[in-house]
Short mmCIF file of C-alpha atoms in Angstrom, two decimals:
data_model
loop_
_atom_site.label_atom_id
_atom_site.label_comp_id
_atom_site.label_asym_id
_atom_site.label_seq_id
_atom_site.Cartn_x
_atom_site.Cartn_y
_atom_site.Cartn_z
CA MET L 1 103.33 48.90 80.18
CA ASN L 2 104.73 51.57 82.50
CA GLN L 3 103.47 55.16 81.88
CA ALA L 4 106.17 57.84 80.72
CA GLY L 5 107.39 60.05 83.57
CA PRO L 6 107.07 64.02 83.57
CA SER L 7 108.73 65.86 81.22
CA VAL L 8 111.75 67.58 82.76
CA ALA L 9 114.63 69.81 81.82
CA VAL L 10 117.94 69.18 82.89
CA ASP L 11 120.65 72.02 83.79
CA SER L 12 123.72 70.46 82.28
CA ALA L 13 125.91 72.83 84.06
CA SER L 14 124.86 71.96 87.45
CA GLY L 15 123.44 68.34 86.75
CA GLY L 16 120.39 69.24 88.58
CA VAL L 17 116.57 69.46 87.62
CA ALA L 18 115.93 72.80 86.14
CA ALA L 19 112.04 72.81 85.42
CA ILE L 20 109.22 70.23 85.11
CA ASP L 21 106.58 71.05 82.49
CA VAL L 22 103.71 70.04 84.54
CA LYS L 23 101.17 71.19 81.70
CA THR L 24 102.21 68.27 79.58
CA MET L 25 101.22 65.61 82.37
CA ASN L 26 98.10 63.80 82.63
CA ASP L 27 96.27 63.01 85.83
CA GLU L 28 98.13 60.13 87.20
CA GLN L 29 101.36 61.88 86.24
CA GLN L 30 100.43 64.71 88.25
CA ALA L 31 99.22 62.92 91.02
CA ALA L 32 102.56 60.99 91.09
CA TYR L 33 104.49 64.19 90.95
CA VAL L 34 102.73 65.76 93.69
CA SER L 35 103.27 62.61 95.79
CA SER L 36 106.85 62.90 95.16
CA LEU L 37 106.78 66.61 96.58
CA TYR L 38 104.71 65.40 99.86
CA PRO L 39 105.70 61.94 100.68
CA GLY L 40 103.64 59.80 102.91
CA GLN L 41 100.64 62.23 102.67
CA SER L 42 97.19 61.33 101.30
CA LEU L 43 95.99 64.23 99.26
CA ALA L 44 92.51 64.98 97.93
CA ALA L 45 92.00 65.97 94.15
CA ASP L 46 91.43 69.55 95.07
CA ASP L 47 94.73 69.84 96.73
CA ILE L 48 96.43 68.26 93.75
CA ARG L 49 94.89 70.70 91.61
CA ARG L 50 95.85 73.61 93.75
CA ILE L 51 99.52 72.40 93.67
CA ILE L 52 99.64 71.98 90.20
CA GLN L 53 98.54 75.68 89.62
CA ARG L 54 101.06 76.73 92.02
CA GLU L 55 103.65 74.93 89.95
CA GLU L 56 102.87 76.47 86.90
CA TYR L 57 102.72 79.70 88.37
CA ASN L 58 106.22 79.24 89.66
CA MET L 59 107.50 77.84 86.31
CA GLN L 60 105.89 80.69 84.20
CA HIS L 61 107.64 83.30 86.61
CA LYS L 62 110.90 81.46 87.06
CA GLY L 63 113.81 83.89 85.91
CA HIS L 64 111.61 87.01 86.15
CA GLU L 65 113.29 88.34 89.59
CA GLY L 66 114.39 91.45 88.18
CA LYS L 67 111.23 92.29 86.22
CA HIS L 68 109.26 91.54 89.57
CA LEU L 69 111.54 94.01 91.53
CA ALA L 70 111.22 96.57 89.07
CA MET L 71 107.36 96.12 89.30
CA PHE L 72 107.59 96.46 93.10
CA LEU L 73 109.42 99.54 93.03
CA ILE L 74 107.02 100.95 90.48
CA PHE L 75 104.22 100.01 92.77
CA LEU L 76 105.96 101.94 96.01
CA CYS L 77 106.76 105.10 93.85
CA VAL L 78 103.07 105.16 92.88
CA LEU L 79 101.78 104.64 96.40
CA ALA L 80 104.09 107.70 97.41
CA ILE L 81 103.23 109.91 94.76
CA LEU L 82 99.63 109.47 94.63
CA PRO L 83 98.64 110.96 97.89
CA LYS L 84 100.22 114.29 97.28
CA THR L 85 98.93 114.19 93.67
CA VAL L 86 95.54 113.65 94.64
CA ARG L 87 95.68 116.27 97.20
CA TYR L 88 97.17 118.92 94.87
CA TRP L 89 94.38 117.76 92.32
CA ARG L 90 91.88 118.45 95.03
CA GLN L 91 93.08 121.84 95.74
CA ARG L 92 93.87 123.16 92.39
CA HIS L 93 90.81 121.65 90.45
CA PRO L 94 88.07 120.87 92.91
CA ARG L 95 85.43 120.53 90.31
CA SER L 96 86.98 117.89 88.03
CA TYR L 97 88.41 115.96 91.22
CA ARG L 98 84.72 115.83 92.63
CA LEU L 99 83.29 114.81 89.34
CA VAL L 100 86.05 111.83 88.71
CA SER L 101 85.47 110.79 92.47
CA ILE L 102 81.90 110.92 92.37
CA GLY L 103 81.74 109.01 89.20
CA SER L 104 84.06 106.32 90.27
CA ILE L 105 82.28 105.85 93.17
CA CYS L 106 78.78 105.56 91.73
CA LEU L 107 80.03 103.29 89.03
CA ILE L 108 82.82 101.02 89.72
CA PRO L 109 81.03 99.14 92.49
CA PRO L 110 77.87 98.36 90.39
CA TYR L 111 79.85 97.33 87.41
CA PHE L 112 81.89 94.91 89.21
CA ALA L 113 78.64 93.67 90.91
CA LEU L 114 76.91 93.44 87.63
CA ALA L 115 79.82 91.68 86.26
CA ASN L 116 79.76 89.07 89.08
CA ARG L 117 75.93 88.80 89.12
CA TYR L 118 75.46 90.14 92.58
CA PHE L 119 71.83 91.24 91.54
CA ARG L 120 70.85 92.21 95.01
CA PHE L 121 73.35 94.92 95.17
CA VAL L 122 72.58 96.26 91.74
CA SER L 123 68.95 96.39 92.53
CA ILE L 124 69.48 98.27 95.71
CA TRP L 125 72.04 100.89 93.98
CA ILE L 126 69.14 101.42 90.96
CA GLY L 127 66.51 102.23 93.79
CA TYR L 128 68.89 104.38 95.55
CA ALA L 129 70.08 106.01 92.56
CA LEU L 130 66.49 106.79 91.43
CA ALA L 131 65.82 108.51 94.76
CA ASN L 132 68.71 110.64 94.45
CA THR L 133 68.24 111.64 91.02
CA TYR L 134 64.86 113.32 92.20
CA ILE L 135 66.72 115.17 94.97
CA LEU L 136 69.30 116.26 92.39
CA TYR L 137 66.55 117.49 90.32
CA LEU L 138 65.12 119.62 93.02
CA ALA L 139 68.51 120.75 94.06
CA THR L 140 69.52 121.92 90.65
CA ARG L 141 66.03 123.55 89.60
CA GLU L 142 66.12 127.23 89.01
CA PRO L 143 64.53 129.00 90.33
CA LEU L 144 64.67 127.19 93.94
CA TYR L 145 61.79 126.21 95.84
CA PRO L 146 62.08 127.78 99.31
CA ARG L 147 61.57 124.27 101.01
CA THR L 148 63.95 122.58 98.67
CA PRO L 149 67.22 122.98 100.68
CA ARG L 150 65.68 121.82 104.08
CA ARG L 151 64.15 118.68 101.89
CA VAL L 152 67.58 117.96 100.48
CA TYR L 153 69.25 118.16 103.86
CA GLN L 154 66.74 116.24 105.51
CA TRP L 155 66.75 113.37 103.08
CA PHE L 156 70.67 113.23 103.20
CA ALA L 157 70.44 113.25 106.97
CA LEU L 158 68.17 110.12 106.62
CA THR L 159 70.30 108.40 104.58
CA ASN L 160 73.14 108.97 106.74
CA LYS L 161 71.37 107.71 109.74
CA VAL L 162 70.27 104.56 107.74
CA SER L 163 73.68 103.92 106.53
CA TYR L 164 75.26 104.29 109.81
CA ALA L 165 72.61 102.06 111.62
CA VAL L 166 73.50 99.35 108.70
CA PHE L 167 77.25 99.78 109.51
CA VAL L 168 76.89 99.49 113.05
CA ALA L 169 74.64 96.40 112.57
CA GLY L 170 77.43 94.72 110.27
CA ILE L 171 79.90 95.63 112.86
CA VAL L 172 77.81 93.96 115.56
CA LEU L 173 77.06 90.67 113.53
CA PHE L 174 80.57 90.42 112.64
CA ALA L 175 81.64 90.69 116.32
CA LEU L 176 79.12 87.66 117.08
CA CYS L 177 80.59 85.60 114.30
CA PHE L 178 84.15 86.65 115.47
CA PHE L 179 83.48 85.53 119.35
CA ASN L 180 80.95 82.40 117.82
CA VAL L 181 78.33 83.81 120.31
CA ALA L 182 75.84 81.07 119.19
CA PRO L 183 77.83 77.91 117.90
CA GLY L 184 76.03 76.49 114.69
CA LEU L 185 74.71 79.95 113.66
CA THR L 186 77.34 82.72 113.91
CA ASP L 187 80.32 80.26 112.79
CA THR L 188 78.84 79.74 109.57
CA GLU L 189 80.57 81.12 106.27
CA ARG L 190 77.18 82.44 105.11
CA MET L 191 76.66 84.41 108.56
CA VAL L 192 80.31 85.91 108.36
CA GLU L 193 79.62 86.82 104.67
CA SER L 194 76.68 88.42 105.33
CA SER L 195 78.18 90.56 108.22
CA LEU L 196 80.94 91.97 105.67
CA ILE L 197 78.46 92.53 102.98
CA THR L 198 76.31 94.34 105.60
CA VAL L 199 79.28 96.69 106.58
CA PHE L 200 80.27 97.57 103.05
CA TYR L 201 76.34 98.51 102.34
CA GLY L 202 76.73 100.86 105.22
CA LEU L 203 79.78 102.31 104.02
CA TYR L 204 79.40 102.63 100.36
CA PHE L 205 75.99 104.16 100.54
CA GLY L 206 77.05 106.53 103.20
CA LEU L 207 80.01 107.65 101.04
CA MET L 208 77.80 108.20 98.27
CA SER L 209 75.34 110.31 100.21
CA ARG L 210 78.38 112.44 101.66
CA ASP L 211 79.41 113.19 98.00
CA LEU L 212 76.14 113.86 96.53
CA VAL L 213 75.10 116.14 99.57
CA THR L 214 78.00 118.30 98.59
CA LEU L 215 77.05 118.57 95.11
CA CYS L 216 73.45 119.74 95.92
CA SER L 217 74.79 122.07 98.85
CA ASP L 218 77.07 123.97 96.39
CA LYS L 219 74.38 124.22 93.74
CA MET L 220 71.80 125.47 96.07
CA ALA L 221 74.07 127.93 97.52
CA ALA L 222 75.41 129.24 93.93
CA THR L 223 71.59 129.27 93.03
CA LEU L 224 70.54 131.57 95.87
CA GLY L 225 73.69 133.76 94.98
CA TYR L 226 74.28 134.35 98.79
CA ALA L 227 77.25 131.93 98.80
CA SER L 228 80.07 130.97 96.41
CA SER L 229 82.71 128.16 96.13
CA ASN L 230 85.31 130.80 95.54
CA GLY L 231 84.35 132.91 98.48
CA LEU L 232 82.70 135.88 96.48
CA PRO L 233 78.92 135.91 96.89
CA THR L 234 76.89 137.18 93.94
CA LYS L 235 74.42 139.06 96.19
CA HIS L 236 73.93 140.95 99.58
CA LEU L 237 72.87 139.20 102.30
CA PRO L 238 70.17 141.11 104.21
CA HIS L 239 70.37 140.70 107.84
CA ASN L 240 67.00 138.82 108.37
CA VAL L 241 67.79 136.09 105.82
CA CYS L 242 69.17 132.69 106.00
CA CYS L 243 71.61 132.17 102.94
CA ILE L 244 71.48 128.33 102.96
CA CYS L 245 67.50 128.34 102.03
CA GLY L 246 66.73 132.02 100.97
CA ASP L 247 64.05 132.08 103.68
CA GLY L 248 63.39 134.78 106.45
CA LEU L 249 65.36 134.04 109.79
CA GLY L 250 62.90 133.26 112.72
CA TYR L 251 60.87 131.14 110.43
CA GLY L 252 60.87 127.84 108.67
CA SER L 253 60.79 127.32 104.80
CA THR L 254 57.10 127.43 104.53
CA GLY L 255 56.98 128.79 101.00
CA THR L 256 56.86 132.53 101.74
CA ASP L 257 59.44 134.87 100.53
CA THR L 258 60.20 136.95 103.53
CA GLY L 259 63.63 138.33 102.88
CA GLY L 260 64.44 138.60 99.40
CA GLY L 261 65.31 135.02 98.80
CA LEU L 262 65.40 133.54 95.44
CA LEU L 263 61.96 131.63 95.41
CA HIS L 264 59.84 129.78 92.97
CA ALA L 265 56.98 132.07 92.08
CA ASP L 266 54.55 129.27 92.32
CA ALA L 267 55.47 128.57 95.58
CA ALA L 268 55.22 132.14 97.23
CA PRO L 269 51.76 132.79 98.34
CA LYS L 270 51.01 136.24 99.74
CA GLN L 271 49.91 134.51 102.96
CA SER L 272 50.77 131.43 104.87
CA THR L 273 51.23 130.00 108.22
CA ARG L 274 54.63 130.36 109.26
CA THR L 275 56.36 128.46 112.28
CA VAL L 276 59.00 130.17 114.51
CA GLU L 277 62.19 128.30 114.08
CA PRO L 278 65.41 128.70 116.29
CA THR L 279 68.42 130.03 114.51
CA HIS L 280 72.32 129.81 115.29
CA ASN L 281 74.90 132.44 115.03
CA LEU L 282 78.49 131.59 114.06
CA ASP L 283 81.39 133.23 115.18
CA CYS L 284 81.69 135.32 112.07
CA GLY L 285 78.71 136.90 112.82
CA HIS L 286 76.20 135.48 110.42
CA GLU L 287 72.90 133.97 111.38
CA PHE L 288 70.99 130.86 110.08
CA HIS L 289 68.26 128.66 110.71
CA ALA L 290 69.61 126.10 113.44
CA THR L 291 68.19 123.26 111.11
CA CYS L 292 69.89 124.83 107.70
CA ILE L 293 73.40 125.25 109.34
CA ARG L 294 73.20 121.99 110.98
CA GLY L 295 72.67 120.40 107.60
CA TRP L 296 75.35 122.54 105.79
CA CYS L 297 77.88 121.65 108.48
CA VAL L 298 76.82 118.10 109.89
CA VAL L 299 75.20 116.56 106.74
CA GLY L 300 77.13 118.37 104.11
CA LYS L 301 80.43 118.10 106.03
CA LYS L 302 81.38 121.58 105.50
CA ASP L 303 83.72 123.41 108.11
CA THR L 304 83.06 126.91 106.68
CA CYS L 305 80.59 129.53 107.00
CA PRO L 306 78.18 129.53 103.82
CA PHE L 307 78.62 133.20 103.28
CA CYS L 308 81.94 134.34 104.12
CA CYS L 309 83.62 130.87 104.02
CA GLU L 310 85.23 131.48 107.71
CA LYS L 311 86.35 128.40 109.50
CA VAL L 312 83.20 127.17 111.68
CA ASP L 313 83.56 125.75 115.03
CA LEU L 314 81.63 122.41 115.19
CA THR L 315 81.67 122.16 118.78
CA PRO L 316 77.92 123.14 119.20
CA PHE L 317 76.96 120.17 116.77
CA LYS L 318 78.50 117.67 119.09
CA GLN L 319 76.37 118.12 122.04
CA SER L 320 74.76 114.55 122.28
CA PRO L 321 76.63 111.37 121.79
CA TRP L 322 74.50 110.30 118.48
CA ASP L 323 76.09 113.60 117.10
CA ARG L 324 79.49 112.78 118.06
CA GLN L 325 79.05 109.26 116.37
CA GLU L 326 77.54 110.56 113.58
CA LEU L 327 80.38 113.20 112.82
CA PHE L 328 83.00 110.36 113.39
CA TYR L 329 81.16 108.39 110.92
CA VAL L 330 81.05 110.93 108.23
CA THR L 331 84.65 111.58 109.05
CA SER L 332 85.56 108.04 108.80
CA LEU L 333 83.86 107.56 105.31
CA GLU L 334 86.67 109.57 103.81
CA TYR L 335 89.24 106.72 104.70
CA MET L 336 86.93 104.42 102.59
CA ARG L 337 87.26 106.66 99.67
CA PHE L 338 90.58 105.11 98.54
CA PHE L 339 89.34 101.41 98.91
CA ILE L 340 85.98 102.07 96.79
CA SER L 341 87.25 104.78 94.46
CA TRP L 342 90.97 105.33 94.23
CA GLN L 343 92.46 101.62 94.55
CA PRO L 344 90.58 100.54 91.36
CA LEU L 345 91.98 103.54 89.61
CA THR L 346 95.23 103.02 90.95
CA LEU L 347 95.31 99.48 89.89
CA LEU L 348 94.25 100.78 86.36
CA LEU L 349 97.13 103.23 86.59
CA LEU L 350 99.58 100.27 87.23
CA THR L 351 98.52 98.25 84.80
CA GLY L 352 98.90 100.89 82.18
CA ILE L 353 102.47 101.68 83.42
CA PHE L 354 103.32 97.82 83.25
CA TRP L 355 101.96 97.53 79.84
CA VAL L 356 103.93 100.54 78.62
CA LEU L 357 107.05 99.42 80.20
CA GLY L 358 106.49 95.65 78.98
CA LEU L 359 106.24 94.42 82.40
CA ASP L 360 103.83 91.72 81.97
#
């Protein structure tokens, strides 16, 4: 007995076949249908399955060309308007912009990693989050320990260098795979996947560090009172005080209040051994510890004076090749923000617009 053929719908006006209902076919009918599409070719079961899925998709969306055009035009409009909207939001409401940006960066990747059971990334993220929670606790404590600003900048300088090293290692590994330097090893799917994951780790944790150090530096500056985000400091800055750490110039932060800085009472003994530290003068005339201003400008990626908010010339911080590469890496992280943070939010916005307009 012959099997029944696939169900078809005939267009009486044109006399041609309008659609084939592949969902109602059994395995043999699907194989026969695919063989009619690709005569003389021997296709595996996986190939047949993919072709049937494609035919089902085409049948589902047949006749929706106008709807697809509308969705594409909305997508282009959102992409054109979004950069200006985000720029306006960042300039007029920097606090809410920063909180949404940091929140999305910190929460969206681990959510998808947990949903897809990428437990290695989740475990690394938890360890990194716990370490930064302690750093945030130190930076937001009032009164502020004199050594806290330096410890904060040293921590984020370390995480920035480690993230950069991981990123470079991933790029090198991917290049080895691309040029197939070691056949049998660098041409494997696992090696290529490992290189891409390594690049992502370097970019993601570097971006997290860059945003968290911004929060910490702003909070520490506000606690000391010598600097403010709106350019109006709440305290007069003595000539012998570094407004970043609140300690006296010419000496490192050793737990001694030498110039009126806001220090923790328990951390300010009357006598302590102080080590002389180089200072750095900005073009605006304000002087800081060299380590502090480097942490503010390079690690914190700020191009303004902590006290008067005048633009800072970053040339002195680009003396060595490592410094130039580090600054380039920190700057390039901003381009990755869209892919890690704003791309999922953009897709969520588009999904909401399509749902409201009935464009499924």
